[in-house]
Amino acid sequence: MLRLYNTLSRKIEEIAPSDGREFKIYNCGPTVYDYAHIGNLRTFTLQDLLNRYLRFHGFRVKLVMNVTDVDDKTIKRSAERGLPLNEFTSKYAQEFLKDLDALGILRPDKLVYATQEIPEMVKIISALIDKGFAYKATDGVYFDIKKSGDYGKLSKLKLKKLKSGVRLNVDSYEKNTASDFALWKAWQESDGSVFWSAPFGKGRPGWHIECSAMSLKHLGKVIDIHGGGVDLVFPHHENEIAQSESFTGSPVVRHWFHSNHLIVEGRKMSKSLGNYYTLRDLSGYSARALRLLFFSAHYRDELDFSLVSLANAEKTIKGFDEFVQKLSACKASGGTLEAGQLVKEAEEVFGGSLDDDLGTPKMLAGLHGFFRDANKLIDSGKVTLGGAKEILSFLERINSVLGVFRFDFSDKLSKEEEKLVSMREKARKEKDYKKSDELRQRLLKEHKIQLDDTAGGFRWKRI
Ligand code: AMP
Ligand code: ZN
């Protein structure tokens, strides 16, 4: 059974769906004011790992993710670009979906946009005012954290440190400034045409109420797992708990799943520090290598990103591919005993490591050991056709979780690809390296075809 660390209890706990059938998962999605960076994508890939692993275990999963398409950042950036909010955010929402596809992340079962759920938010805010948890001020409606008996339980804040009666009208702030937070922000000039009418005045929702409203509406009052990066523990998830539980009167989220940051030279990868890469910047590397790199550290540990580590992951992927290709050359007849035994042991290590709080480093170490032993067996001619099939079928099974193996190496180039390859070859022969490089990048980016020049000419491969 899968055991997973719960940020709320600070313990590793067994997880099971509350209704015994289907895991209800809510993951905080992107704020669509720019392309997602690979730090964001690390978090989404690790959430995808959990989603895929639960399915691998045979569970049904309903995964809801939101898109924050209205908040301080989206309004500010769209105004700077002179674009209507919706036009501005929809471009980045589309790009986000492309990134999910490129990285092999399963699309959520339901993707919900904040701007389409405003009535639900208004309903909850009205109820919180009626129940005495929220109050109106000149610049909006605020949640009164002193009214929520256990405010701070997720981030372990001590109540006496809270600033009573101090209000904060920004979406994000530090623990030491914990104070009443905005559920609804009254319209101000800088919001331009971004506002909705509500019984408590025209304005727009605060960031935190968006996720409370969307998760309650689409998953109900009991959510099995709620995910996000560690930076969301406070204030976002703390405030979400305060809102949702004050509204429903009972605990909503059973298990909080937070993954740690991707860092660069000791600092969190972030837009504000400018130390980030998007997938567009890394088109020379395969998505499989990035996935493998993400799995190389435990999800609760920081992962230090560098291009060198990504290039190393790429080499490992190459080794995986060579291994798979080598298997197809095993044609001998006979029993499958030795290969079968290796698979059995590898499968146990795979399940055992992931069941233990998604221990990906241990799982990968096990996999490397398996490849080493299986390679030896292949080289000594002891892997039969049946044995190779058994190994391939194991890799296919675990690939439904990992998405790092490739099995099809026999494909041909399409007419267009053939044309691009020969144009590039011509440019290279004519020493037009700029053009040759542009064409190489185009093949990689648009067709996922990698060209390698060798002494005997060029080779191409799909990645
Ligand atoms: P955002 O689009 O900023 O709302 O963030 C989307 C997701 O990415 C959230 O779950 C964040 O916690 C997460 N995130 C932001 N920066 C990083 C980072 N450097 N490493 C890992 N996850 C991150
Ligand atoms: Zn959220």
Short mmCIF file of C-alpha atoms and ligand atoms in Angstrom, two decimals:
data_model
loop_
_atom_site.label_atom_id
_atom_site.label_comp_id
_atom_site.label_asym_id
_atom_site.label_seq_id
_atom_site.Cartn_x
_atom_site.Cartn_y
_atom_site.Cartn_z
CA MET A 1 0.00 0.00 0.00
CA LEU A 2 1.22 3.48 -0.81
CA ARG A 3 2.43 5.57 2.09
CA LEU A 4 2.86 9.28 1.64
CA TYR A 5 4.03 12.19 3.78
CA ASN A 6 1.19 14.44 4.89
CA THR A 7 2.19 18.07 5.50
CA LEU A 8 -0.71 18.47 7.90
CA SER A 9 0.28 15.67 10.29
CA ARG A 10 4.00 15.83 9.46
CA LYS A 11 3.85 12.05 9.22
CA ILE A 12 4.09 9.41 6.53
CA GLU A 13 0.63 7.85 6.29
CA GLU A 14 -1.08 5.15 4.31
CA ILE A 15 -3.40 6.66 1.76
CA ALA A 16 -6.73 5.33 0.53
CA PRO A 17 -9.72 7.05 -1.06
CA SER A 18 -12.32 8.13 1.50
CA ASP A 19 -15.13 6.54 -0.49
CA GLY A 20 -13.10 3.37 -1.03
CA ARG A 21 -13.26 3.77 -4.82
CA GLU A 22 -11.83 6.93 -6.30
CA PHE A 23 -9.09 9.33 -5.22
CA LYS A 24 -10.27 12.90 -5.40
CA ILE A 25 -7.25 15.07 -6.05
CA TYR A 26 -6.97 18.82 -6.40
CA ASN A 27 -3.71 20.37 -7.59
CA CYS A 28 -3.12 24.10 -7.69
CA GLY A 29 -2.47 24.93 -11.32
CA PRO A 30 -0.50 27.66 -13.03
CA THR A 31 -0.93 31.39 -12.81
CA VAL A 32 -1.09 32.20 -16.50
CA TYR A 33 0.83 35.46 -16.86
CA ASP A 34 3.84 33.88 -18.58
CA TYR A 35 5.18 30.51 -19.74
CA ALA A 36 5.61 27.92 -16.99
CA HIS A 37 9.25 27.46 -15.98
CA ILE A 38 10.77 24.05 -15.34
CA GLY A 39 10.47 24.61 -11.57
CA ASN A 40 6.69 24.76 -11.98
CA LEU A 41 6.97 21.76 -14.28
CA ARG A 42 8.92 19.78 -11.70
CA THR A 43 5.95 20.17 -9.35
CA PHE A 44 3.44 19.21 -12.05
CA THR A 45 5.56 16.19 -13.07
CA LEU A 46 5.75 14.92 -9.49
CA GLN A 47 1.99 15.34 -9.11
CA ASP A 48 1.67 13.41 -12.36
CA LEU A 49 3.89 10.67 -10.93
CA LEU A 50 1.51 10.30 -7.99
CA ASN A 51 -1.53 10.33 -10.27
CA ARG A 52 -0.02 7.69 -12.57
CA TYR A 53 1.16 5.56 -9.68
CA LEU A 54 -2.28 5.50 -8.09
CA ARG A 55 -3.71 4.40 -11.44
CA PHE A 56 -0.93 1.80 -11.72
CA HIS A 57 -2.17 0.46 -8.37
CA GLY A 58 -5.60 0.09 -9.96
CA PHE A 59 -7.30 3.05 -8.28
CA ARG A 60 -9.67 5.39 -10.02
CA VAL A 61 -8.56 9.01 -9.80
CA LYS A 62 -10.43 12.23 -10.42
CA LEU A 63 -7.91 15.00 -10.75
CA VAL A 64 -9.01 18.63 -10.83
CA MET A 65 -6.60 21.44 -11.54
CA ASN A 66 -7.31 25.14 -11.65
CA VAL A 67 -5.93 27.82 -13.89
CA THR A 68 -5.48 31.12 -12.09
CA ASP A 69 -6.48 33.53 -14.83
CA VAL A 70 -7.30 36.45 -12.57
CA ASP A 71 -5.05 37.71 -9.76
CA ASP A 72 -2.65 40.57 -9.05
CA LYS A 73 -0.01 39.34 -11.52
CA THR A 74 -2.27 38.54 -14.48
CA ILE A 75 -4.03 41.91 -14.20
CA LYS A 76 -0.79 43.84 -13.95
CA ARG A 77 0.93 42.03 -16.85
CA SER A 78 -2.08 42.18 -19.19
CA ALA A 79 -2.38 45.93 -18.54
CA GLU A 80 1.34 46.38 -19.31
CA ARG A 81 0.83 44.52 -22.60
CA GLY A 82 -2.33 46.54 -23.37
CA LEU A 83 -4.37 43.36 -23.81
CA PRO A 84 -7.77 42.39 -22.38
CA LEU A 85 -7.21 40.00 -19.46
CA ASN A 86 -8.87 37.03 -21.14
CA GLU A 87 -6.97 37.40 -24.40
CA PHE A 88 -3.71 37.71 -22.50
CA THR A 89 -4.22 34.72 -20.17
CA SER A 90 -5.69 32.34 -22.74
CA LYS A 91 -2.42 32.35 -24.70
CA TYR A 92 -0.44 31.19 -21.66
CA ALA A 93 -3.11 28.69 -20.64
CA GLN A 94 -2.76 27.11 -24.10
CA GLU A 95 1.02 27.11 -23.83
CA PHE A 96 0.71 25.43 -20.43
CA LEU A 97 -1.30 22.59 -21.96
CA LYS A 98 1.30 22.20 -24.69
CA ASP A 99 3.96 21.91 -21.96
CA LEU A 100 1.98 19.21 -20.17
CA ASP A 101 1.71 17.25 -23.41
CA ALA A 102 5.37 17.72 -24.27
CA LEU A 103 6.42 16.43 -20.86
CA GLY A 104 4.05 13.49 -20.99
CA ILE A 105 2.00 14.76 -18.03
CA LEU A 106 -1.54 13.40 -18.09
CA ARG A 107 -4.04 16.19 -18.54
CA PRO A 108 -6.25 16.76 -15.48
CA ASP A 109 -9.67 15.14 -15.65
CA LYS A 110 -11.04 18.61 -15.18
CA LEU A 111 -9.25 21.90 -15.78
CA VAL A 112 -11.14 24.83 -14.29
CA TYR A 113 -10.60 28.50 -14.97
CA ALA A 114 -11.02 30.92 -12.06
CA THR A 115 -12.86 33.52 -14.16
CA GLN A 116 -15.54 30.94 -14.95
CA GLU A 117 -16.24 30.15 -11.31
CA ILE A 118 -16.89 33.60 -9.87
CA PRO A 119 -20.54 32.87 -8.81
CA GLU A 120 -19.28 29.96 -6.67
CA MET A 121 -16.73 32.25 -5.00
CA VAL A 122 -19.37 34.93 -4.37
CA LYS A 123 -21.61 32.28 -2.79
CA ILE A 124 -18.89 31.16 -0.37
CA ILE A 125 -17.83 34.71 0.53
CA SER A 126 -21.47 35.64 1.25
CA ALA A 127 -21.81 32.60 3.50
CA LEU A 128 -18.56 33.43 5.32
CA ILE A 129 -19.87 36.96 5.98
CA ASP A 130 -23.19 35.55 7.23
CA LYS A 131 -21.44 33.09 9.54
CA GLY A 132 -19.24 35.84 10.98
CA PHE A 133 -15.92 34.58 9.57
CA ALA A 134 -15.54 37.48 7.16
CA TYR A 135 -16.15 41.21 7.31
CA LYS A 136 -16.45 44.06 4.84
CA ALA A 137 -13.91 46.87 4.65
CA THR A 138 -13.63 49.81 2.26
CA ASP A 139 -11.24 47.95 -0.04
CA GLY A 140 -12.96 44.57 -0.05
CA VAL A 141 -14.05 41.64 2.09
CA TYR A 142 -11.59 40.07 4.53
CA PHE A 143 -11.32 36.76 6.30
CA ASP A 144 -10.93 37.24 10.06
CA ILE A 145 -8.25 34.73 10.99
CA LYS A 146 -8.98 35.03 14.71
CA LYS A 147 -12.44 33.54 14.06
CA SER A 148 -10.99 30.35 12.68
CA GLY A 149 -10.06 28.33 15.78
CA ASP A 150 -7.13 26.49 14.25
CA TYR A 151 -5.68 28.98 11.79
CA GLY A 152 -2.04 28.09 11.23
CA LYS A 153 -2.43 24.33 11.63
CA LEU A 154 -0.86 23.49 8.27
CA SER A 155 2.16 25.76 8.50
CA LYS A 156 2.38 25.36 12.31
CA LEU A 157 2.00 29.06 13.02
CA LYS A 158 1.54 30.10 16.62
CA LEU A 159 -1.63 32.15 16.98
CA LYS A 160 -0.08 34.74 19.26
CA LYS A 161 2.24 35.71 16.44
CA LEU A 162 -0.67 36.62 14.22
CA LYS A 163 -1.39 40.25 13.63
CA SER A 164 -4.88 40.75 14.88
CA GLY A 165 -7.02 43.10 12.82
CA VAL A 166 -4.20 43.92 10.39
CA ARG A 167 -5.37 43.50 6.81
CA LEU A 168 -3.39 42.47 3.76
CA ASN A 169 -4.69 43.11 0.29
CA VAL A 170 -1.95 41.24 -1.58
CA ASP A 171 -2.17 37.59 -2.66
CA SER A 172 1.24 36.47 -1.43
CA TYR A 173 3.09 37.29 1.79
CA GLU A 174 5.42 35.82 4.38
CA LYS A 175 4.55 33.89 7.54
CA ASN A 176 5.63 36.70 9.84
CA THR A 177 3.05 39.00 8.29
CA ALA A 178 0.14 36.59 8.79
CA SER A 179 -3.00 38.67 9.05
CA ASP A 180 -6.54 39.00 7.79
CA PHE A 181 -6.54 38.35 4.05
CA ALA A 182 -8.70 39.50 1.18
CA LEU A 183 -11.48 37.23 -0.06
CA TRP A 184 -12.74 39.91 -2.39
CA LYS A 185 -10.89 42.97 -3.60
CA ALA A 186 -12.97 46.05 -4.27
CA TRP A 187 -12.49 47.48 -7.74
CA GLN A 188 -9.78 50.08 -8.10
CA GLU A 189 -8.69 52.03 -11.13
CA SER A 190 -5.70 49.82 -11.88
CA ASP A 191 -8.11 46.88 -12.37
CA GLY A 192 -9.52 48.61 -15.49
CA SER A 193 -12.34 46.54 -16.92
CA VAL A 194 -11.61 43.54 -14.68
CA PHE A 195 -14.48 43.30 -12.19
CA TRP A 196 -17.59 41.33 -11.34
CA SER A 197 -20.67 42.46 -9.43
CA ALA A 198 -21.36 40.97 -6.03
CA PRO A 199 -23.70 41.75 -3.13
CA PHE A 200 -20.67 43.17 -1.31
CA GLY A 201 -19.66 45.49 -4.15
CA LYS A 202 -17.99 45.27 -7.52
CA GLY A 203 -14.52 43.79 -7.57
CA ARG A 204 -12.62 40.54 -8.06
CA PRO A 205 -11.77 37.50 -5.96
CA GLY A 206 -8.58 37.07 -3.93
CA TRP A 207 -6.31 34.24 -5.06
CA HIS A 208 -7.02 31.88 -2.13
CA ILE A 209 -10.82 31.81 -2.44
CA GLU A 210 -10.44 30.71 -6.06
CA CYS A 211 -9.05 27.32 -5.05
CA SER A 212 -11.50 26.80 -2.15
CA ALA A 213 -14.44 27.44 -4.45
CA MET A 214 -13.18 25.36 -7.37
CA SER A 215 -12.13 22.36 -5.28
CA LEU A 216 -15.40 22.28 -3.30
CA LYS A 217 -17.51 22.64 -6.42
CA HIS A 218 -15.78 20.00 -8.50
CA LEU A 219 -14.70 17.47 -5.88
CA GLY A 220 -17.12 17.93 -3.00
CA LYS A 221 -16.57 18.41 0.70
CA VAL A 222 -13.95 15.70 1.14
CA ILE A 223 -10.81 15.87 -0.95
CA ASP A 224 -8.37 12.98 -0.59
CA ILE A 225 -5.20 14.71 -1.75
CA HIS A 226 -4.39 18.36 -2.34
CA GLY A 227 -1.09 19.16 -4.03
CA GLY A 228 1.19 22.10 -4.69
CA GLY A 229 4.77 23.32 -4.36
CA VAL A 230 6.07 23.98 -0.83
CA ASP A 231 5.79 27.72 -1.37
CA LEU A 232 2.02 27.29 -1.36
CA VAL A 233 1.86 25.94 2.22
CA PHE A 234 1.70 29.51 3.48
CA PRO A 235 -0.31 31.57 2.92
CA HIS A 236 -2.21 29.93 0.06
CA HIS A 237 -3.11 26.54 1.52
CA GLU A 238 -3.38 27.80 5.08
CA ASN A 239 -5.95 30.32 3.88
CA GLU A 240 -7.69 27.73 1.76
CA ILE A 241 -8.17 25.55 4.85
CA ALA A 242 -9.52 28.51 6.84
CA GLN A 243 -12.03 29.41 4.11
CA SER A 244 -13.17 25.92 3.15
CA GLU A 245 -13.49 24.55 6.68
CA SER A 246 -15.26 27.65 8.01
CA PHE A 247 -17.68 27.30 5.10
CA THR A 248 -18.36 23.55 5.39
CA GLY A 249 -17.89 23.20 9.16
CA SER A 250 -15.64 20.14 8.80
CA PRO A 251 -12.15 19.16 7.60
CA VAL A 252 -11.99 19.18 3.81
CA VAL A 253 -8.54 17.98 2.74
CA ARG A 254 -7.36 14.66 4.14
CA HIS A 255 -3.83 14.64 2.77
CA TRP A 256 -1.58 17.55 1.79
CA PHE A 257 1.06 16.66 -0.79
CA HIS A 258 3.77 19.30 -1.19
CA SER A 259 6.78 18.93 -3.44
CA ASN A 260 9.98 20.82 -2.94
CA HIS A 261 11.58 23.34 -5.23
CA LEU A 262 13.79 23.21 -8.24
CA ILE A 263 16.69 25.44 -7.37
CA VAL A 264 19.55 27.00 -9.30
CA GLU A 265 22.82 27.68 -7.50
CA GLY A 266 21.09 27.57 -4.14
CA ARG A 267 18.13 29.76 -5.01
CA LYS A 268 14.57 28.86 -5.94
CA MET A 269 13.99 28.95 -9.67
CA SER A 270 11.58 31.83 -10.14
CA LYS A 271 10.45 34.46 -12.57
CA SER A 272 11.37 37.26 -10.21
CA LEU A 273 15.01 36.12 -9.90
CA GLY A 274 15.28 35.58 -13.65
CA ASN A 275 17.11 32.25 -13.07
CA TYR A 276 14.66 30.11 -14.98
CA TYR A 277 14.32 27.99 -18.10
CA THR A 278 11.11 27.18 -19.90
CA LEU A 279 10.74 24.12 -22.14
CA ARG A 280 11.35 26.41 -25.10
CA ASP A 281 14.86 27.12 -23.83
CA LEU A 282 15.64 23.40 -23.56
CA SER A 283 14.47 22.17 -26.93
CA GLY A 284 17.83 20.46 -27.51
CA TYR A 285 17.07 18.01 -24.70
CA SER A 286 14.45 15.31 -24.58
CA ALA A 287 11.43 15.59 -22.33
CA ARG A 288 12.26 12.10 -21.10
CA ALA A 289 15.62 13.34 -19.79
CA LEU A 290 13.89 16.14 -17.89
CA ARG A 291 11.43 13.68 -16.38
CA LEU A 292 14.30 11.43 -15.34
CA LEU A 293 16.11 14.37 -13.78
CA PHE A 294 12.99 15.32 -11.83
CA PHE A 295 12.81 11.76 -10.47
CA SER A 296 16.47 11.74 -9.48
CA ALA A 297 15.74 13.61 -6.24
CA HIS A 298 13.07 12.75 -3.71
CA TYR A 299 9.99 14.96 -4.08
CA ARG A 300 10.46 16.38 -0.58
CA ASP A 301 14.04 17.44 -1.33
CA GLU A 302 15.17 20.38 -3.35
CA LEU A 303 16.61 19.52 -6.74
CA ASP A 304 19.56 21.56 -7.92
CA PHE A 305 19.19 22.13 -11.64
CA SER A 306 22.06 22.55 -14.09
CA LEU A 307 22.49 21.91 -17.78
CA VAL A 308 25.23 19.42 -16.90
CA SER A 309 22.81 17.33 -14.83
CA LEU A 310 20.28 17.47 -17.64
CA ALA A 311 22.93 16.34 -20.15
CA ASN A 312 23.80 13.44 -17.84
CA ALA A 313 20.14 12.44 -17.64
CA GLU A 314 20.10 12.52 -21.44
CA LYS A 315 23.02 10.06 -21.51
CA THR A 316 21.12 7.73 -19.20
CA ILE A 317 18.09 7.91 -21.50
CA LYS A 318 20.36 6.97 -24.39
CA GLY A 319 21.51 3.96 -22.39
CA PHE A 320 17.86 2.97 -21.78
CA ASP A 321 17.20 3.16 -25.51
CA GLU A 322 20.22 1.07 -26.34
CA PHE A 323 19.10 -1.51 -23.82
CA VAL A 324 15.61 -1.72 -25.33
CA GLN A 325 17.10 -2.06 -28.82
CA LYS A 326 19.48 -4.73 -27.65
CA LEU A 327 16.55 -6.76 -26.32
CA SER A 328 15.04 -7.00 -29.76
CA ALA A 329 18.16 -8.82 -30.93
CA CYS A 330 17.59 -11.65 -28.40
CA LYS A 331 16.13 -14.40 -30.56
CA ALA A 332 17.24 -17.64 -28.89
CA SER A 333 14.61 -20.16 -27.95
CA GLY A 334 14.37 -21.68 -24.51
CA GLY A 335 13.15 -20.90 -21.02
CA THR A 336 12.81 -17.51 -19.36
CA LEU A 337 13.88 -18.44 -15.86
CA GLU A 338 16.83 -16.09 -15.33
CA ALA A 339 15.26 -13.05 -16.99
CA GLY A 340 12.03 -13.79 -15.15
CA GLN A 341 13.83 -13.84 -11.82
CA LEU A 342 15.50 -10.50 -12.54
CA VAL A 343 12.16 -8.95 -13.52
CA LYS A 344 10.52 -10.26 -10.38
CA GLU A 345 13.19 -8.70 -8.17
CA ALA A 346 13.17 -5.42 -10.12
CA GLU A 347 9.40 -5.19 -9.90
CA GLU A 348 9.57 -5.60 -6.14
CA VAL A 349 12.16 -2.85 -5.79
CA PHE A 350 10.11 -0.58 -8.07
CA GLY A 351 6.89 -1.03 -6.08
CA GLY A 352 8.61 -1.09 -2.71
CA SER A 353 10.44 2.20 -3.35
CA LEU A 354 7.48 4.08 -4.74
CA ASP A 355 5.11 2.74 -2.08
CA ASP A 356 7.48 4.20 0.48
CA ASP A 357 6.64 7.91 0.11
CA LEU A 358 7.37 7.93 -3.63
CA GLY A 359 11.04 7.07 -3.18
CA THR A 360 12.16 7.81 -6.72
CA PRO A 361 15.95 7.86 -6.04
CA LYS A 362 15.76 4.36 -4.57
CA MET A 363 13.52 3.24 -7.42
CA LEU A 364 16.03 4.55 -9.99
CA ALA A 365 18.96 2.91 -8.20
CA GLY A 366 17.04 -0.38 -8.36
CA LEU A 367 16.40 0.13 -12.04
CA HIS A 368 20.06 0.80 -12.76
CA GLY A 369 21.00 -2.40 -10.93
CA PHE A 370 18.44 -4.27 -13.00
CA PHE A 371 19.88 -2.89 -16.26
CA ARG A 372 23.39 -3.82 -15.18
CA ASP A 373 22.39 -7.42 -14.38
CA ALA A 374 20.14 -7.78 -17.42
CA ASN A 375 22.89 -6.46 -19.70
CA LYS A 376 25.30 -9.04 -18.34
CA LEU A 377 22.72 -11.74 -18.96
CA ILE A 378 22.13 -10.53 -22.53
CA ASP A 379 25.86 -10.37 -23.24
CA SER A 380 26.34 -13.91 -22.04
CA GLY A 381 23.60 -15.04 -24.43
CA LYS A 382 21.28 -16.14 -21.63
CA VAL A 383 18.29 -14.02 -22.58
CA THR A 384 15.92 -15.87 -24.88
CA LEU A 385 13.18 -14.40 -27.06
CA GLY A 386 10.71 -15.18 -24.29
CA GLY A 387 12.99 -13.66 -21.64
CA ALA A 388 13.39 -10.48 -23.71
CA LYS A 389 9.62 -10.24 -24.05
CA GLU A 390 9.24 -10.57 -20.31
CA ILE A 391 11.73 -7.76 -19.71
CA LEU A 392 10.05 -5.54 -22.32
CA SER A 393 6.66 -6.13 -20.82
CA PHE A 394 8.02 -5.12 -17.39
CA LEU A 395 9.48 -1.92 -18.85
CA GLU A 396 6.18 -1.16 -20.55
CA ARG A 397 4.31 -1.64 -17.28
CA ILE A 398 6.53 0.69 -15.29
CA ASN A 399 6.66 3.16 -18.14
CA SER A 400 2.97 3.88 -17.57
CA VAL A 401 4.25 5.54 -14.38
CA LEU A 402 7.65 6.85 -15.46
CA GLY A 403 7.32 7.83 -19.13
CA VAL A 404 11.10 7.54 -19.69
CA PHE A 405 11.37 4.57 -22.06
CA ARG A 406 10.90 4.43 -25.76
CA PHE A 407 9.96 1.26 -27.59
CA ASP A 408 9.47 2.25 -31.18
CA PHE A 409 12.69 2.73 -33.12
CA SER A 410 11.57 1.48 -36.46
CA ASP A 411 9.73 4.54 -37.81
CA LYS A 412 10.42 6.19 -41.11
CA LEU A 413 10.72 9.85 -41.95
CA SER A 414 7.67 11.59 -43.38
CA LYS A 415 8.03 13.40 -46.74
CA GLU A 416 8.33 16.78 -45.01
CA GLU A 417 10.91 15.45 -42.54
CA GLU A 418 12.91 13.88 -45.36
CA LYS A 419 12.92 17.25 -47.13
CA LEU A 420 14.14 19.06 -44.00
CA VAL A 421 16.83 16.45 -43.37
CA SER A 422 18.19 16.70 -46.91
CA MET A 423 18.04 20.53 -46.87
CA ARG A 424 20.05 20.43 -43.68
CA GLU A 425 22.54 17.96 -45.14
CA LYS A 426 22.97 20.21 -48.18
CA ALA A 427 23.51 23.29 -45.95
CA ARG A 428 26.09 21.39 -43.94
CA LYS A 429 27.97 20.26 -47.03
CA GLU A 430 27.96 23.85 -48.26
CA LYS A 431 29.28 24.90 -44.82
CA ASP A 432 26.24 27.12 -44.22
CA TYR A 433 26.31 26.24 -40.53
CA LYS A 434 23.76 28.83 -39.49
CA LYS A 435 21.15 27.41 -41.82
CA SER A 436 22.16 23.87 -41.00
CA ASP A 437 21.76 24.60 -37.30
CA GLU A 438 18.39 26.29 -37.80
CA LEU A 439 17.14 23.25 -39.69
CA ARG A 440 18.52 20.90 -37.07
CA GLN A 441 16.71 22.82 -34.34
CA ARG A 442 13.51 22.87 -36.37
CA LEU A 443 13.60 19.11 -36.81
CA LEU A 444 14.16 18.71 -33.10
CA LYS A 445 11.53 21.17 -32.00
CA GLU A 446 8.76 20.50 -34.47
CA HIS A 447 9.37 16.85 -35.30
CA LYS A 448 11.24 15.53 -32.25
CA ILE A 449 13.98 14.27 -34.54
CA GLN A 450 17.54 14.45 -33.38
CA LEU A 451 20.40 14.48 -35.90
CA ASP A 452 23.88 13.33 -34.95
CA ASP A 453 26.87 13.78 -37.22
CA THR A 454 29.33 10.89 -37.22
CA ALA A 455 32.45 10.06 -39.24
CA GLY A 456 30.35 7.87 -41.47
CA GLY A 457 27.70 10.52 -42.11
CA PHE A 458 24.68 11.69 -40.14
CA ARG A 459 22.24 9.61 -38.13
CA TRP A 460 18.74 10.59 -37.17
CA LYS A 461 16.52 9.40 -34.39
CA ARG A 462 13.21 10.23 -32.85
CA ILE A 463 13.38 11.27 -29.23
P1 AMP B 1 2.46 29.40 -10.13
O1 AMP B 1 2.22 29.36 -11.62
O2 AMP B 1 3.48 30.40 -9.72
O3 AMP B 1 1.15 29.58 -9.37
O4 AMP B 1 3.07 28.00 -9.68
C1 AMP B 1 2.59 26.76 -10.15
C2 AMP B 1 3.17 25.66 -9.29
O5 AMP B 1 4.60 25.63 -9.37
C3 AMP B 1 2.87 25.79 -7.79
O6 AMP B 1 2.53 24.51 -7.28
C4 AMP B 1 4.16 26.29 -7.20
O7 AMP B 1 4.29 25.92 -5.85
C5 AMP B 1 5.17 25.58 -8.06
N1 AMP B 1 6.52 26.21 -8.12
C6 AMP B 1 6.84 27.51 -8.25
N2 AMP B 1 8.19 27.68 -8.30
C7 AMP B 1 8.74 26.44 -8.19
C8 AMP B 1 10.08 25.92 -8.18
N3 AMP B 1 11.16 26.71 -8.31
N4 AMP B 1 10.25 24.59 -8.06
C9 AMP B 1 9.18 23.75 -7.95
N5 AMP B 1 7.89 24.17 -7.95
C10 AMP B 1 7.66 25.49 -8.08
ZN ZN B 2 -4.50 26.94 -5.26
#
